[in-house]
Amino acid sequence: MRLAARRHHPCAAVGRAPIDRDEAVLPSEIARHGRGTVQPPLRFVKVAEHSVPVPIAPVNAVLGEGPVWVEREQALWWVDIKGPAVFRWSEADGVERWTPPLRIGSLGPAEQGGFVAGTERGFFRADPRAGLYEAIADPEALMADNRFNDGKLDRAGRFWAGTMDDREEQAQGSLYRLDPDLVWHLVDDGYMVTNGPAFSSDGRTMYHTDSAKRLIYAFDLDADGGVSNRRGFASFREEHGHPDGMTVDAEGCLWVAFWNGWCLRRLSPNGEVLQVVDMPVERPTSCAFGGHALDRLFITSARIGLNENALAVQPLAGALFMLEAGVRGIADRPFG
């Protein structure tokens, strides 16, 4: 099945408008319940105190998500699930926008060009520039209320994406893996709001979140993509927000966007909160490393559910932000 899309149009940019905010840091469940003592990991880089997220694309996304750096283009791509929209930003071209014919939750760059995508109708091949969207498989064709949400490529170039009840009423979301041979696998289920996944720097650990439970899981990951030993990695209280999309840096630390939390948190491989980066928006949604040296962190955000008073306080809700992270990310291996 091929679907047509509307042509894109350029967007403008705006200067930064950071805010200051005190934020409590919540240690991981591991530390709270005494299963070992977590010592301060002094070997980890600390983001400079003066480094703040800068808005680079004020696109007013309803539900911005799925940032991914495409190295061959030196460009950041992301989506607005509810728009729907697909965006591209580069220093050379600024911001471009396309309107796809269906809602897209996440994109993974494909080796032959274009993307593999998790959508409201399953896995697709997507080429937003050409307006081509071709169905691969729909693991949940009989679940009309479900859609794909967040997704990422692992270190071997496999695409992982989670589904969720779009009404957020039933815990009927699942995590799937799509291999380069286009065969999909059910990995885990029972999620209300799936987010992540993310993968450790050595490729042996996968992180995945149920945002509704405010809980990040860790799994052992083998060379063939099999997972085992699901365990709680870190959990958070309501007042700290809900862990959303995430990525891993070259030091093995996990960067997590916090929905309703006004911040990002950087967690050690043990689940300890190392640092909090304040955001000028209430609902950051996900993050990905990019730039020539992979030392810039790009952060998506949302404005869905915010009333006029809330938007007056955070006019940049829905924008794409960039942070000089002070640490590098890890290059993705393309799908295929």
One Martini backbone bead per residue (centre of mass of N, CA, C, O) as a GRO file, in nm:
protein
  336
    1MET     BB    1   0.094   0.037   0.024
    2ARG     BB    2   0.030   0.368  -0.098
    3LEU     BB    3   0.084   0.705   0.010
    4ALA     BB    4   0.003   1.029   0.010
    5ALA     BB    5   0.152   1.364   0.023
    6ARG     BB    6   0.217   1.667   0.128
    7ARG     BB    7   0.383   1.933   0.090
    8HIS     BB    8   0.628   2.139   0.189
    9HIS     BB    9   0.731   2.389   0.440
   10PRO     BB   10   0.871   2.646   0.581
   11CYS     BB   11   1.039   2.758   0.878
   12ALA     BB   12   1.106   2.937   1.150
   13ALA     BB   13   1.308   3.114   1.378
   14VAL     BB   14   1.441   3.154   1.722
   15GLY     BB   15   1.520   3.266   2.008
   16ARG     BB   16   1.605   3.237   2.326
   17ALA     BB   17   1.411   3.125   2.650
   18PRO     BB   18   1.517   3.073   2.934
   19ILE     BB   19   1.474   2.920   3.256
   20ASP     BB   20   1.448   2.918   3.598
   21ARG     BB   21   1.469   2.611   3.813
   22ASP     BB   22   1.378   2.418   4.066
   23GLU     BB   23   1.495   2.067   4.122
   24ALA     BB   24   1.436   1.770   4.222
   25VAL     BB   25   1.609   1.468   4.312
   26LEU     BB   26   1.558   1.130   4.221
   27PRO     BB   27   1.633   0.840   4.312
   28SER     BB   28   1.658   0.530   4.266
   29GLU     BB   29   1.537   0.228   4.360
   30ILE     BB   30   1.806   0.111   4.434
   31ALA     BB   31   1.881   0.326   4.648
   32ARG     BB   32   1.616   0.337   4.824
   33HIS     BB   33   1.628   0.001   4.886
   34GLY     BB   34   1.940  -0.096   4.933
   35ARG     BB   35   2.066  -0.231   4.656
   36GLY     BB   36   2.306  -0.086   4.719
   37THR     BB   37   2.571   0.146   4.677
   38VAL     BB   38   2.585   0.468   4.534
   39GLN     BB   39   2.841   0.626   4.398
   40PRO     BB   40   2.994   0.889   4.289
   41PRO     BB   41   3.052   0.932   3.938
   42LEU     BB   42   3.336   1.102   3.859
   43ARG     BB   43   3.380   1.014   3.550
   44PHE     BB   44   3.156   1.200   3.478
   45VAL     BB   45   3.026   1.426   3.296
   46LYS     BB   46   2.942   1.775   3.332
   47VAL     BB   47   2.724   1.995   3.268
   48ALA     BB   48   2.727   2.303   3.220
   49GLU     BB   49   2.563   2.547   3.394
   50HIS     BB   50   2.531   2.744   3.129
   51SER     BB   51   2.381   2.524   2.990
   52VAL     BB   52   2.114   2.563   2.754
   53PRO     BB   53   1.824   2.534   2.606
   54VAL     BB   54   1.771   2.596   2.256
   55PRO     BB   55   1.565   2.733   2.034
   56ILE     BB   56   1.535   2.622   1.670
   57ALA     BB   57   1.208   2.519   1.644
   58PRO     BB   58   0.893   2.688   1.641
   59VAL     BB   59   0.637   2.458   1.553
   60ASN     BB   60   0.400   2.380   1.744
   61ALA     BB   61   0.377   2.103   1.852
   62VAL     BB   62   0.157   1.889   1.977
   63LEU     BB   63   0.350   1.600   1.940
   64GLY     BB   64   0.652   1.585   1.984
   65GLU     BB   65   0.886   1.343   1.829
   66GLY     BB   66   1.144   1.134   1.730
   67PRO     BB   67   1.442   1.203   1.737
   68VAL     BB   68   1.686   1.205   1.454
   69TRP     BB   69   2.004   1.148   1.332
   70VAL     BB   70   2.138   1.223   1.003
   71GLU     BB   71   2.450   1.192   0.900
   72ARG     BB   72   2.446   1.224   0.581
   73GLU     BB   73   2.288   1.521   0.633
   74GLN     BB   74   2.315   1.681   0.889
   75ALA     BB   75   2.026   1.598   1.037
   76LEU     BB   76   1.711   1.664   1.195
   77TRP     BB   77   1.451   1.444   1.281
   78TRP     BB   78   1.085   1.473   1.322
   79VAL     BB   79   0.765   1.462   1.498
   80ASP     BB   80   0.400   1.502   1.473
   81ILE     BB   81   0.164   1.298   1.564
   82LYS     BB   82  -0.103   1.499   1.565
   83GLY     BB   83  -0.098   1.678   1.316
   84PRO     BB   84   0.058   1.573   1.105
   85ALA     BB   85   0.432   1.555   1.108
   86VAL     BB   86   0.743   1.631   0.933
   87PHE     BB   87   1.081   1.708   1.028
   88ARG     BB   88   1.361   1.932   0.932
   89TRP     BB   89   1.703   2.000   1.050
   90SER     BB   90   1.953   2.247   0.951
   91GLU     BB   91   2.200   2.472   0.914
   92ALA     BB   92   2.158   2.506   0.601
   93ASP     BB   93   1.808   2.482   0.587
   94GLY     BB   94   1.667   2.453   0.839
   95VAL     BB   95   1.317   2.426   0.822
   96GLU     BB   96   1.111   2.143   0.748
   97ARG     BB   97   0.782   2.037   0.609
   98TRP     BB   98   0.557   1.754   0.637
   99THR     BB   99   0.248   1.584   0.530
  100PRO     BB  100   0.124   1.306   0.624
  101PRO     BB  101  -0.126   1.038   0.582
  102LEU     BB  102  -0.015   0.965   0.874
  103ARG     BB  103   0.067   0.866   1.185
  104ILE     BB  104   0.384   0.931   1.342
  105GLY     BB  105   0.614   0.819   1.599
  106SER     BB  106   0.873   0.708   1.425
  107LEU     BB  107   1.226   0.706   1.316
  108GLY     BB  108   1.452   0.518   1.089
  109PRO     BB  109   1.725   0.508   0.930
  110ALA     BB  110   1.804   0.400   0.608
  111GLU     BB  111   2.043   0.268   0.408
  112GLN     BB  112   1.877   0.339   0.123
  113GLY     BB  113   1.693   0.542   0.244
  114GLY     BB  114   1.514   0.694   0.441
  115PHE     BB  115   1.260   0.510   0.631
  116VAL     BB  116   1.160   0.368   0.922
  117ALA     BB  117   0.821   0.325   1.061
  118GLY     BB  118   0.600   0.417   1.321
  119THR     BB  119   0.247   0.379   1.313
  120GLU     BB  120  -0.105   0.362   1.307
  121ARG     BB  121  -0.038   0.107   1.072
  122GLY     BB  122   0.247   0.043   1.143
  123PHE     BB  123   0.492  -0.053   0.941
  124PHE     BB  124   0.708   0.166   0.746
  125ARG     BB  125   0.801   0.316   0.460
  126ALA     BB  126   0.979   0.641   0.436
  127ASP     BB  127   0.949   0.943   0.209
  128PRO     BB  128   0.883   1.263   0.253
  129ARG     BB  129   0.996   1.403   0.001
  130ALA     BB  130   0.833   1.199  -0.203
  131GLY     BB  131   0.561   1.089  -0.064
  132LEU     BB  132   0.638   0.795   0.053
  133TYR     BB  133   0.423   0.513   0.171
  134GLU     BB  134   0.508   0.179   0.285
  135ALA     BB  135   0.396  -0.113   0.376
  136ILE     BB  136   0.493  -0.385   0.588
  137ALA     BB  137   0.347  -0.406   0.890
  138ASP     BB  138   0.066  -0.510   1.121
  139PRO     BB  139   0.051  -0.629   1.442
  140GLU     BB  140  -0.239  -0.437   1.509
  141ALA     BB  141  -0.493  -0.452   1.306
  142LEU     BB  142  -0.722  -0.529   1.547
  143MET     BB  143  -0.628  -0.244   1.698
  144ALA     BB  144  -0.777   0.056   1.658
  145ASP     BB  145  -0.660   0.218   1.928
  146ASN     BB  146  -0.381   0.171   1.826
  147ARG     BB  147  -0.032   0.291   1.833
  148PHE     BB  148   0.256   0.413   1.753
  149ASN     BB  149   0.530   0.550   1.908
  150ASP     BB  150   0.813   0.499   2.009
  151GLY     BB  151   1.156   0.481   1.853
  152LYS     BB  152   1.455   0.269   1.776
  153LEU     BB  153   1.781   0.203   1.715
  154ASP     BB  154   2.016  -0.023   1.733
  155ARG     BB  155   2.349  -0.134   1.710
  156ALA     BB  156   2.236  -0.337   1.458
  157GLY     BB  157   1.976  -0.197   1.302
  158ARG     BB  158   1.728  -0.230   1.470
  159PHE     BB  159   1.373  -0.186   1.511
  160TRP     BB  160   1.216  -0.018   1.785
  161ALA     BB  161   0.864  -0.035   1.898
  162GLY     BB  162   0.581   0.116   2.052
  163THR     BB  163   0.263   0.073   2.184
  164MET     BB  164  -0.075   0.229   2.221
  165ASP     BB  165  -0.337   0.370   2.371
  166ASP     BB  166  -0.466   0.662   2.252
  167ARG     BB  167  -0.658   0.703   2.517
  168GLU     BB  168  -0.527   0.600   2.785
  169GLU     BB  169  -0.697   0.328   2.923
  170GLN     BB  170  -0.513   0.081   2.829
  171ALA     BB  171  -0.283  -0.193   2.889
  172GLN     BB  172  -0.207  -0.253   2.533
  173GLY     BB  173   0.091  -0.231   2.505
  174SER     BB  174   0.384  -0.284   2.290
  175LEU     BB  175   0.691  -0.445   2.201
  176TYR     BB  176   0.894  -0.414   1.904
  177ARG     BB  177   1.079  -0.593   1.642
  178LEU     BB  178   1.257  -0.490   1.345
  179ASP     BB  179   1.408  -0.643   1.099
  180PRO     BB  180   1.586  -0.622   0.801
  181ASP     BB  181   1.387  -0.866   0.686
  182LEU     BB  182   1.088  -0.771   0.795
  183VAL     BB  183   1.071  -0.910   1.070
  184TRP     BB  184   0.859  -0.944   1.342
  185HIS     BB  185   0.863  -0.891   1.713
  186LEU     BB  186   0.752  -0.980   2.018
  187VAL     BB  187   0.871  -0.863   2.339
  188ASP     BB  188   0.639  -0.689   2.494
  189ASP     BB  189   0.379  -0.622   2.747
  190GLY     BB  190   0.148  -0.409   2.932
  191TYR     BB  191   0.122  -0.111   2.829
  192MET     BB  192   0.026   0.220   2.835
  193VAL     BB  193   0.310   0.402   2.785
  194THR     BB  194   0.535   0.395   2.548
  195ASN     BB  195   0.898   0.434   2.581
  196GLY     BB  196   1.141   0.473   2.378
  197PRO     BB  197   1.403   0.322   2.337
  198ALA     BB  198   1.727   0.216   2.470
  199PHE     BB  199   2.098   0.184   2.440
  200SER     BB  200   2.373   0.076   2.526
  201SER     BB  201   2.701   0.116   2.435
  202ASP     BB  202   2.735  -0.220   2.421
  203GLY     BB  203   2.438  -0.356   2.353
  204ARG     BB  204   2.331  -0.520   2.639
  205THR     BB  205   2.114  -0.287   2.696
  206MET     BB  206   1.769  -0.222   2.754
  207TYR     BB  207   1.544   0.053   2.746
  208HIS     BB  208   1.213   0.093   2.902
  209THR     BB  209   0.888   0.265   2.912
  210ASP     BB  210   0.628   0.349   3.152
  211SER     BB  211   0.495   0.649   3.190
  212ALA     BB  212   0.244   0.594   3.372
  213LYS     BB  213   0.443   0.453   3.599
  214ARG     BB  214   0.726   0.588   3.621
  215LEU     BB  215   0.900   0.352   3.456
  216ILE     BB  216   1.218   0.202   3.417
  217TYR     BB  217   1.350  -0.042   3.219
  218ALA     BB  218   1.558  -0.337   3.211
  219PHE     BB  219   1.748  -0.532   2.968
  220ASP     BB  220   1.871  -0.799   2.835
  221LEU     BB  221   2.093  -0.816   2.540
  222ASP     BB  222   2.145  -0.986   2.256
  223ALA     BB  223   2.282  -1.036   1.939
  224ASP     BB  224   1.974  -1.127   1.826
  225GLY     BB  225   1.752  -0.952   2.013
  226GLY     BB  226   1.725  -1.077   2.279
  227VAL     BB  227   1.537  -1.086   2.585
  228SER     BB  228   1.602  -1.035   2.947
  229ASN     BB  229   1.570  -0.952   3.265
  230ARG     BB  230   1.346  -0.786   3.377
  231ARG     BB  231   1.380  -0.453   3.531
  232GLY     BB  232   1.407  -0.214   3.755
  233PHE     BB  233   1.577   0.100   3.721
  234ALA     BB  234   1.360   0.353   3.745
  235SER     BB  235   1.178   0.576   3.965
  236PHE     BB  236   0.893   0.813   4.003
  237ARG     BB  237   0.733   1.078   4.104
  238GLU     BB  238   0.483   1.281   4.017
  239GLU     BB  239   0.642   1.561   4.070
  240HIS     BB  240   0.874   1.467   3.844
  241GLY     BB  241   0.726   1.319   3.640
  242HIS     BB  242   0.745   1.156   3.314
  243PRO     BB  243   0.905   0.928   3.159
  244ASP     BB  244   1.027   0.931   2.835
  245GLY     BB  245   1.228   0.992   2.619
  246MET     BB  246   1.557   0.849   2.505
  247THR     BB  247   1.923   0.835   2.566
  248VAL     BB  248   2.268   0.748   2.496
  249ASP     BB  249   2.587   0.791   2.588
  250ALA     BB  250   2.935   0.731   2.574
  251GLU     BB  251   2.916   0.672   2.907
  252GLY     BB  252   2.624   0.522   2.957
  253CYS     BB  253   2.416   0.744   2.984
  254LEU     BB  254   2.084   0.851   3.066
  255TRP     BB  255   1.857   1.040   2.875
  256VAL     BB  256   1.559   1.210   3.009
  257ALA     BB  257   1.243   1.295   2.944
  258PHE     BB  258   0.991   1.505   3.128
  259TRP     BB  259   0.676   1.481   3.161
  260ASN     BB  260   0.569   1.735   3.358
  261GLY     BB  261   0.894   1.828   3.451
  262TRP     BB  262   1.081   2.055   3.309
  263CYS     BB  263   1.295   1.817   3.211
  264LEU     BB  264   1.609   1.664   3.237
  265ARG     BB  265   1.771   1.343   3.291
  266ARG     BB  266   2.074   1.203   3.423
  267LEU     BB  267   2.177   0.863   3.417
  268SER     BB  268   2.322   0.612   3.536
  269PRO     BB  269   2.383   0.271   3.499
  270ASN     BB  270   2.242   0.256   3.808
  271GLY     BB  271   2.007   0.501   3.824
  272GLU     BB  272   2.140   0.763   3.891
  273VAL     BB  273   2.111   1.093   3.952
  274LEU     BB  274   2.330   1.339   3.813
  275GLN     BB  275   2.126   1.535   3.642
  276VAL     BB  276   1.962   1.855   3.579
  277VAL     BB  277   1.771   1.994   3.303
  278ASP     BB  278   1.624   2.269   3.231
  279MET     BB  279   1.305   2.370   3.101
  280PRO     BB  280   1.073   2.596   2.920
  281VAL     BB  281   0.899   2.326   2.938
  282GLU     BB  282   0.673   2.083   3.050
  283ARG     BB  283   0.687   1.882   2.763
  284PRO     BB  284   0.914   1.692   2.723
  285THR     BB  285   0.976   1.391   2.509
  286SER     BB  286   1.273   1.391   2.368
  287CYS     BB  287   1.606   1.256   2.260
  288ALA     BB  288   1.912   1.346   2.062
  289PHE     BB  289   2.202   1.303   1.908
  290GLY     BB  290   2.421   1.551   1.740
  291GLY     BB  291   2.622   1.652   1.504
  292HIS     BB  292   2.942   1.632   1.407
  293ALA     BB  293   3.020   1.526   1.725
  294LEU     BB  294   2.771   1.435   1.896
  295ASP     BB  295   2.729   1.709   2.120
  296ARG     BB  296   2.422   1.737   2.062
  297LEU     BB  297   2.104   1.798   2.214
  298PHE     BB  298   1.789   1.698   2.108
  299ILE     BB  299   1.456   1.846   2.184
  300THR     BB  300   1.138   1.762   2.232
  301SER     BB  301   0.787   1.884   2.223
  302ALA     BB  302   0.469   1.985   2.385
  303ARG     BB  303   0.103   2.120   2.376
  304ILE     BB  304  -0.075   1.919   2.471
  305GLY     BB  305  -0.324   2.014   2.709
  306LEU     BB  306  -0.274   2.321   2.697
  307ASN     BB  307  -0.366   2.610   2.801
  308GLU     BB  308  -0.357   2.944   2.773
  309ASN     BB  309  -0.204   2.994   3.038
  310ALA     BB  310   0.024   2.792   2.989
  311LEU     BB  311   0.120   2.913   2.711
  312ALA     BB  312   0.199   3.194   2.826
  313VAL     BB  313   0.444   3.068   2.994
  314GLN     BB  314   0.501   2.853   2.726
  315PRO     BB  315   0.549   2.943   2.405
  316LEU     BB  316   0.761   2.689   2.329
  317ALA     BB  317   0.568   2.483   2.302
  318GLY     BB  318   0.674   2.245   2.051
  319ALA     BB  319   0.965   2.270   2.032
  320LEU     BB  320   1.299   2.272   1.929
  321PHE     BB  321   1.596   2.174   2.099
  322MET     BB  322   1.935   2.275   2.211
  323LEU     BB  323   2.224   2.107   2.363
  324GLU     BB  324   2.530   2.151   2.513
  325ALA     BB  325   2.638   1.860   2.665
  326GLY     BB  326   2.961   1.764   2.701
  327VAL     BB  327   2.876   1.503   2.542
  328ARG     BB  328   2.861   1.214   2.363
  329GLY     BB  329   2.731   1.020   2.139
  330ILE     BB  330   2.589   0.759   1.928
  331ALA     BB  331   2.599   0.615   1.642
  332ASP     BB  332   2.391   0.507   1.409
  333ARG     BB  333   2.260   0.221   1.264
  334PRO     BB  334   2.120   0.149   0.993
  335PHE     BB  335   1.860   0.021   0.838
  336GLY     BB  336   1.970  -0.281   0.663
   0.00000   0.00000   0.00000
